[in-house]
Coordinates of C-alpha atoms and ligand atoms in Angstrom, one line a residue:
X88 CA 7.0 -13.1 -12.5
X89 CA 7.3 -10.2 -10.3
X90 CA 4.3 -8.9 -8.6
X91 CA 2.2 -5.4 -9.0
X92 CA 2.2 -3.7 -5.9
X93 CA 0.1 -0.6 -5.6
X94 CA 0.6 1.6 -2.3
X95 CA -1.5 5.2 -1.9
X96 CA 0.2 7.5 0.4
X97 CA -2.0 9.3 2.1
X98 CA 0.7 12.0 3.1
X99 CA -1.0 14.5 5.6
X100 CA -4.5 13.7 4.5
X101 CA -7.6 11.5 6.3
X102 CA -8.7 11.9 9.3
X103 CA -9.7 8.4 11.3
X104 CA -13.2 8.2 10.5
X105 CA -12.4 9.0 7.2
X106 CA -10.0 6.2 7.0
X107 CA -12.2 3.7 8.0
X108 CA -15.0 4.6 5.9
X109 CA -12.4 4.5 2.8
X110 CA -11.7 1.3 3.5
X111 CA -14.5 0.2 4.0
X112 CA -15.5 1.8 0.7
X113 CA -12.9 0.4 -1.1
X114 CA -12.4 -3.3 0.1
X115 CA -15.6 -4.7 -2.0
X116 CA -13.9 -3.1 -4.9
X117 CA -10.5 -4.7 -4.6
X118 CA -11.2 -7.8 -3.2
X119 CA -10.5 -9.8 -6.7
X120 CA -7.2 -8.5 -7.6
X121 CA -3.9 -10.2 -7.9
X122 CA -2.3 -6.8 -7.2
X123 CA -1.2 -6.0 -3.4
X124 CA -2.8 -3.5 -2.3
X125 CA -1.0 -0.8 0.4
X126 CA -2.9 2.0 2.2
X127 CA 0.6 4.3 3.9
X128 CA -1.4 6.1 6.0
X129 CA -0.8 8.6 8.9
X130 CA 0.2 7.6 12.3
X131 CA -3.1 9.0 13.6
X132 CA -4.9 6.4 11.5
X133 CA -3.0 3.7 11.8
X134 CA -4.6 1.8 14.0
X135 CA -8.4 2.5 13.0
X136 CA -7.2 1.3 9.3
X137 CA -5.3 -1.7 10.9
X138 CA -8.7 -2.5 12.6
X139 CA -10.9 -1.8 9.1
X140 CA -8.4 -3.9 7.0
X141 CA -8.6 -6.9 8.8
X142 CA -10.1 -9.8 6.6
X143 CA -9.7 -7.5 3.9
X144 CA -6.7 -7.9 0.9
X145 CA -5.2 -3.9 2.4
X146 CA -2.4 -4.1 3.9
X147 CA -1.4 -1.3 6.0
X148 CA 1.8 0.7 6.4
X149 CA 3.2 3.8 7.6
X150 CA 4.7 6.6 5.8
X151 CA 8.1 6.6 8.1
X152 CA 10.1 5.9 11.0
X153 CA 12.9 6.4 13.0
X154 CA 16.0 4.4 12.9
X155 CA 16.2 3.5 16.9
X156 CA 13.7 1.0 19.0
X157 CA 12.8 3.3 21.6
X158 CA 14.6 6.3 23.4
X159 CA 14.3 10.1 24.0
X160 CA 13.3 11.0 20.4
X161 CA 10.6 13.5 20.7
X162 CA 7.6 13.1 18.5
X163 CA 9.1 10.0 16.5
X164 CA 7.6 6.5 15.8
X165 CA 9.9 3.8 16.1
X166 CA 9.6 0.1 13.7
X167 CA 9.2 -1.5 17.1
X168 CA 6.1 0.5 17.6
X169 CA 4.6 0.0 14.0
X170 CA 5.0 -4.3 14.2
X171 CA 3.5 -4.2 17.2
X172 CA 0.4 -2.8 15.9
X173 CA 0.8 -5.2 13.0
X174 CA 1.5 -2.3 10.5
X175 CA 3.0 -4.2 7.3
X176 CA 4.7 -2.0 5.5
X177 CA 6.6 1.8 5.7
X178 CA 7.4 3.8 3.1
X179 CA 11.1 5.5 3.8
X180 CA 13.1 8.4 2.2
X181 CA 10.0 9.7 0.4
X182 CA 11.1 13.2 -1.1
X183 CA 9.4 15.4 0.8
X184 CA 11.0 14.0 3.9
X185 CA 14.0 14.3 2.2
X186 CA 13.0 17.8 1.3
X187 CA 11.5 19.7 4.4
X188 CA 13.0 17.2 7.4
X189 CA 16.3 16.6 7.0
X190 CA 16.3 12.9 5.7
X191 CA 19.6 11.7 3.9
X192 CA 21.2 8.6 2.3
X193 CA 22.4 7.4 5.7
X194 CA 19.3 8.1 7.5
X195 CA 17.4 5.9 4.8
X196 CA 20.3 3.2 5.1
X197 CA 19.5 3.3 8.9
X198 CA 15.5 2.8 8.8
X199 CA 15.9 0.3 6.2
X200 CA 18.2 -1.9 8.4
X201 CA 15.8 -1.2 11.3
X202 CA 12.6 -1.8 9.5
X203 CA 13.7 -5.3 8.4
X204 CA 14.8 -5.7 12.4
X205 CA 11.4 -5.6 12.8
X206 CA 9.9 -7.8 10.1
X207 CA 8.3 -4.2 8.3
X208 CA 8.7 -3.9 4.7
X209 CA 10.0 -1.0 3.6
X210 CA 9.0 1.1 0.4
X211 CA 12.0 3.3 -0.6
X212 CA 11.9 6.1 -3.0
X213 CA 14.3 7.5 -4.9
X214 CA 14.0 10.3 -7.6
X215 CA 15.8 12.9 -9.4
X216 CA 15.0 16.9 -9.2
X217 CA 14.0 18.5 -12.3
X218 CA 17.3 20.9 -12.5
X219 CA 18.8 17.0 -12.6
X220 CA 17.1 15.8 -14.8
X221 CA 17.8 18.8 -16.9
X222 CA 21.5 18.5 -16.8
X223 CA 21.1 15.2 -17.8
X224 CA 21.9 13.5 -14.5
X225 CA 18.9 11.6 -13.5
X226 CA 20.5 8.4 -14.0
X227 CA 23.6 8.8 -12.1
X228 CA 21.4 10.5 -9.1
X229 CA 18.8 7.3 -8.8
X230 CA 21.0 4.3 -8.6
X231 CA 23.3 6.3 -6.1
X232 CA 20.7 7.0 -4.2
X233 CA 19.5 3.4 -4.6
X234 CA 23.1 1.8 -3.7
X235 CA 23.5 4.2 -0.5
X236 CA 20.3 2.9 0.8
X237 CA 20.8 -0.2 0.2
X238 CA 23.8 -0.8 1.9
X239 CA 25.2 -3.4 4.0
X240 CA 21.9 -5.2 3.6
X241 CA 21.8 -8.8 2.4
X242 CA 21.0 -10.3 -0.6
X243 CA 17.4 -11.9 1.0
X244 CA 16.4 -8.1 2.4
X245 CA 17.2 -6.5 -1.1
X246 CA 14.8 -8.8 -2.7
X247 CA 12.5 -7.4 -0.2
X248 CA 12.9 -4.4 -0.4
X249 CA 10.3 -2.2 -2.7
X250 CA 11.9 0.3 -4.4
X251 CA 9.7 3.7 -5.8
X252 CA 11.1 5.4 -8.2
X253 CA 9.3 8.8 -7.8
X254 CA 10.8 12.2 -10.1
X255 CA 10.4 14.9 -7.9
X256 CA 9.1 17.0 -10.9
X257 CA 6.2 14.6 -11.7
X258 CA 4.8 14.4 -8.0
X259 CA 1.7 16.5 -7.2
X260 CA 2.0 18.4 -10.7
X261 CA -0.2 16.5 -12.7
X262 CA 2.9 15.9 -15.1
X263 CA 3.8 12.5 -15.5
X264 CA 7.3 10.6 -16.5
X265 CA 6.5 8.8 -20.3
X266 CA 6.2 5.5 -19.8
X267 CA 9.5 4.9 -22.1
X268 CA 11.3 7.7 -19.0
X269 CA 9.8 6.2 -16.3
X270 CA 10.3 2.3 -17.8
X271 CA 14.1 3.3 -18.6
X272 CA 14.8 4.5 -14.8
X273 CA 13.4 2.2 -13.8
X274 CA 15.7 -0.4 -15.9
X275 CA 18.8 1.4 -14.4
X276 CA 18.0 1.4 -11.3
X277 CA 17.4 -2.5 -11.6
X278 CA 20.6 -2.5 -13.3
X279 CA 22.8 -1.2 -10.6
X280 CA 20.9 -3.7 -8.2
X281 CA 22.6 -6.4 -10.7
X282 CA 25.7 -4.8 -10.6
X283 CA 25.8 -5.0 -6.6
X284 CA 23.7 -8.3 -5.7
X285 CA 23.3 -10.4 -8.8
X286 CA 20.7 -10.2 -11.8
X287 CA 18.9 -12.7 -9.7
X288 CA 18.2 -10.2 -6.7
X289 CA 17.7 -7.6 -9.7
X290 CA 15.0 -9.6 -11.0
X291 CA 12.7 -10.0 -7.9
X292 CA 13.0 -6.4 -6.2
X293 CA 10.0 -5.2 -7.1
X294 CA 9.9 -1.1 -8.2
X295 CA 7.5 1.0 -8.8
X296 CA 6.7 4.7 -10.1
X297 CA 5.3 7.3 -8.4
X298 CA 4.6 11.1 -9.7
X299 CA 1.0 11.6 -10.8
X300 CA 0.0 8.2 -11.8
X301 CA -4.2 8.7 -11.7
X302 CA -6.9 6.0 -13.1
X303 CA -6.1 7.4 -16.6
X304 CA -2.3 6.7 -16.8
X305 CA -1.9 3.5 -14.6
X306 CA -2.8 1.1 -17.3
X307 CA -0.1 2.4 -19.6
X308 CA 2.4 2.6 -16.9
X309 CA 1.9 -0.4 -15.2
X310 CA 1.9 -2.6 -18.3
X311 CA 5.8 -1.9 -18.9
X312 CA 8.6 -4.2 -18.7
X313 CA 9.9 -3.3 -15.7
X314 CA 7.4 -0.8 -13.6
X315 CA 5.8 -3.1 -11.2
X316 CA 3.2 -1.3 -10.0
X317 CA 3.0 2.4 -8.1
X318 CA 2.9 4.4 -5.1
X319 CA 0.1 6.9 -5.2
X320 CA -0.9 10.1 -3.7
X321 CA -3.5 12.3 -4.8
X322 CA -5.2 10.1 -6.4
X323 CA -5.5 7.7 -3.6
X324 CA -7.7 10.1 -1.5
X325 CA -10.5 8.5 -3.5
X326 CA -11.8 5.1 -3.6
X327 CA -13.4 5.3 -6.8
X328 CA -10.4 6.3 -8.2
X329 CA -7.6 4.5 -6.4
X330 CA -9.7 1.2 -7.2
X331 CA -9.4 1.4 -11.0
X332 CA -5.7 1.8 -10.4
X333 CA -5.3 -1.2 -8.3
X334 CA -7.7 -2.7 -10.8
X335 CA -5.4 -1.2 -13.7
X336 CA -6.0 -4.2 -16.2
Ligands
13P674 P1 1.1 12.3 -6.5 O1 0.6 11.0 -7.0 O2 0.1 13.1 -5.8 O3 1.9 13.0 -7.6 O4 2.2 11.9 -5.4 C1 3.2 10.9 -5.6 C2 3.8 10.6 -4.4 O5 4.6 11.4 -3.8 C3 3.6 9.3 -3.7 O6 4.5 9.0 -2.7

């Protein structure tokens, strides 16, 4: 049985001492679950919600990194850095990286590799555009992007690797995949995980959705066959509302 993970990616949101008191807001409210619970937060915050989460169920993680351990790489964060503040997890290849800065297949492939180097736990997305999934391509697009970031890794990282499948038309738009849509990507991007590194493998990674998912919908979502949970944004600026999604059932 494959667990429910639910992250919230905080994208470009919270400022420290709003972090903290979100957390602190929100551990009472969590503290029961059998769901992990992920707060990707900004680098700025990091530390503060590191600080607030201890002897709490929140883990912590950040919302990228670079590839290399250290060097001259203006302005980036390396997975060395993030485990030596005892950050958990990192989500990598989120869309809007992809989008606006450049991020590609390879570059995933790379901060994958590195992340495990440093005992991190990476969150990958994956997601088709909406002019693909118009011309009927979403499938093809998800489990290539899925096999080109997982790459070269071994059987033992894929199972522990998160995967988030996350349809670039759904996120921030308030429109969200069906739960049939979402559940069938889902399946095919499990599928092509078979295909590569065994059904066993296939069966433990754990994959989510993301796009919209809000107290309303997560029930729904999270109660198919093979969505194991969801990364979060909007919705996760809230502790009201991000607990009745962790607290989907
Ligand atoms: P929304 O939940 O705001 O649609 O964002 C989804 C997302 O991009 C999470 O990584």
């Amino acid at each position: 049985m494959r667990k429910k993970v639910i992250a919230g990616n905080w994208k470009m949101n919270m400022l420290p001492n709003e972090a903290i008191q979100f957390i602190e807001e929100l551990a009472p409210m969590v503290k029961d679950t059998q769901n992990e619970v992920v707060l990707c937060v900004p680098y700025t915050d990091l530390f503060y919600a590191l600080l607030t989460a201890q002897n709490t169920n929140i883990k912590i993680g950040a919302q990228n990194m670079h590839f290399e351990e250290s060097g001259a790489y203006t302005g980036e964060v390396s997975g060395k850095m993030l485990k030596a503040i005892n950050a958990q997890y990192v989500i990598i290849g989120h869309s809007e990286r992809r989008q606006y800065f450049n991020e590609t297949d390879e570059t995933v492939n790379k901060k994958i590799k590195s992340a495990f180097e440093y005992g991190l736990k990476p969150i990958v997305c994956v997601g088709e555009t909406l002019d693909q999934r118009e011309a009927g391509e979403t499938e093809e697009v998800i489990t290539k992007q899925t096999k080109l970031a997982l790459e070269g890794l071994t059987e033992k990282q894929v199972e522990n690797t998160i995967i988030a499948y996350e349809p670039i038309w759904a996120i921030g738009t308030g429109k969200t995949a069906t739960k049939e849509d979402a559940n069938n990507s889902i399946k095919a991007i499990r599928n092509k995980i078979a295909e590569i590194y065994g059904q066993t493998v296939a069966n433990r990674v754990i994959i989510q959705y993301g796009g919209s998912v809000k107290s309303t919908n997560a029930k729904e979502l999270f109660e198919m066959s093979d969505i194991d949970g969801g990364l979060v944004g909007g919705a996760s600026l809230k502790a009201d509302e991000f607990s009745k999604i962790v607290n989907f059932e």
